[in-house]
Tab-separated table of C-alpha atoms in Angstrom:
chain	number	residue	atom	x	y	z
A	1	MET	CA	3.913	-38.415	20.740
A	2	LYS	CA	7.082	-40.768	19.774
A	3	LYS	CA	7.123	-39.858	16.252
A	4	ILE	CA	6.253	-36.713	16.365
A	5	GLU	CA	9.523	-35.824	18.942
A	6	GLU	CA	11.847	-37.993	16.437
A	7	ASN	CA	10.431	-36.025	13.191
A	8	ILE	CA	10.990	-32.720	15.118
A	9	ASP	CA	14.548	-33.492	15.666
A	10	LEU	CA	15.146	-34.882	12.634
A	11	ILE	CA	14.352	-31.355	10.908
A	12	GLU	CA	17.678	-29.173	10.239
A	13	ASP	CA	17.728	-25.783	10.809
A	14	ASP	CA	19.275	-24.277	7.660
A	15	LEU	CA	18.634	-20.657	8.489
A	16	PHE	CA	21.950	-19.032	9.084
A	17	PRO	CA	22.573	-16.117	11.389
A	18	GLU	CA	22.434	-13.526	9.045
A	19	TYR	CA	21.967	-13.149	5.172
A	20	ASP	CA	23.391	-10.174	2.591
A	21	PHE	CA	21.330	-9.419	0.599
A	22	ASP	CA	22.376	-7.793	-2.982
A	23	TYR	CA	19.914	-4.981	-2.931
A	24	THR	CA	21.135	-3.431	-6.338
A	25	LYS	CA	19.056	-6.175	-7.856
A	26	ALA	CA	15.643	-6.009	-5.853
A	27	LYS	CA	12.420	-4.728	-7.478
A	28	ARG	CA	9.346	-2.853	-6.419
A	29	ASN	CA	6.307	-4.783	-5.041
A	30	PRO	CA	4.218	-5.212	-8.668
A	31	TYR	CA	1.226	-4.855	-6.317
A	32	TYR	CA	2.223	-1.814	-4.445
A	33	LYS	CA	-0.183	1.079	-4.622
A	34	GLY	CA	1.814	3.910	-3.329
A	35	LYS	CA	0.536	6.093	-0.513
A	36	ARG	CA	-3.761	6.052	0.052
A	37	THR	CA	-6.203	8.156	2.123
A	38	PHE	CA	-9.421	7.153	3.260
A	39	VAL	CA	-11.616	10.794	3.910
A	40	GLU	CA	-15.111	10.735	4.473
A	41	ILE	CA	-17.698	12.364	2.322
A	42	ASP	CA	-20.905	13.339	3.081
A	43	GLU	CA	-24.064	11.971	1.354
A	44	GLU	CA	-25.032	14.985	-0.289
A	45	ILE	CA	-21.733	14.645	-2.174
A	46	ILE	CA	-22.444	11.105	-2.613
A	47	GLU	CA	-25.813	11.376	-4.430
A	48	VAL	CA	-23.815	13.217	-7.059
A	49	PHE	CA	-20.719	11.322	-7.974
A	50	GLN	CA	-21.236	7.683	-8.911
A	51	ASN	CA	-17.640	6.701	-7.802
A	52	PRO	CA	-14.408	7.724	-6.615
A	53	TYR	CA	-12.949	8.102	-9.782
A	54	GLU	CA	-15.319	11.006	-10.813
A	55	ILE	CA	-14.523	12.923	-6.904
A	56	ASN	CA	-10.958	12.547	-7.370
A	57	LYS	CA	-11.074	14.112	-11.317
A	58	VAL	CA	-13.189	16.809	-10.197
A	59	LEU	CA	-10.840	17.381	-7.378
A	60	LYS	CA	-7.860	17.270	-9.531
A	61	ALA	CA	-9.308	20.224	-11.652
A	62	ILE	CA	-9.909	22.186	-8.732
A	63	ILE	CA	-6.468	21.967	-7.698
A	64	GLU	CA	-5.015	22.561	-11.143
A	65	SER	CA	-7.189	25.964	-11.485
A	66	LEU	CA	-6.085	27.055	-7.632
A	67	PRO	CA	-2.349	29.442	-8.035
A	68	LYS	CA	0.511	27.309	-7.709
A	69	ASN	CA	1.736	29.222	-4.998
A	70	SER	CA	-1.334	29.017	-3.046
A	71	VAL	CA	-1.956	27.433	0.574
A	72	ALA	CA	-4.683	24.177	0.741
A	73	LEU	CA	-7.981	25.205	2.904
């Protein structure tokens, strides 16, 4: 136990109480996917579509066919 206590004393705290970050050089996380929402889908719909991309394609087509000033149902 004595060695562990000695090693802890040798570790220096190299963190400053405050850091100044230059946010002008910040970059977006390349792995960020954006806002994602998950919706439960009925079995009848799952039987028709093989993957979520097909469902999204149909939903986007419906949205494009709606009048611009319409309110979502």
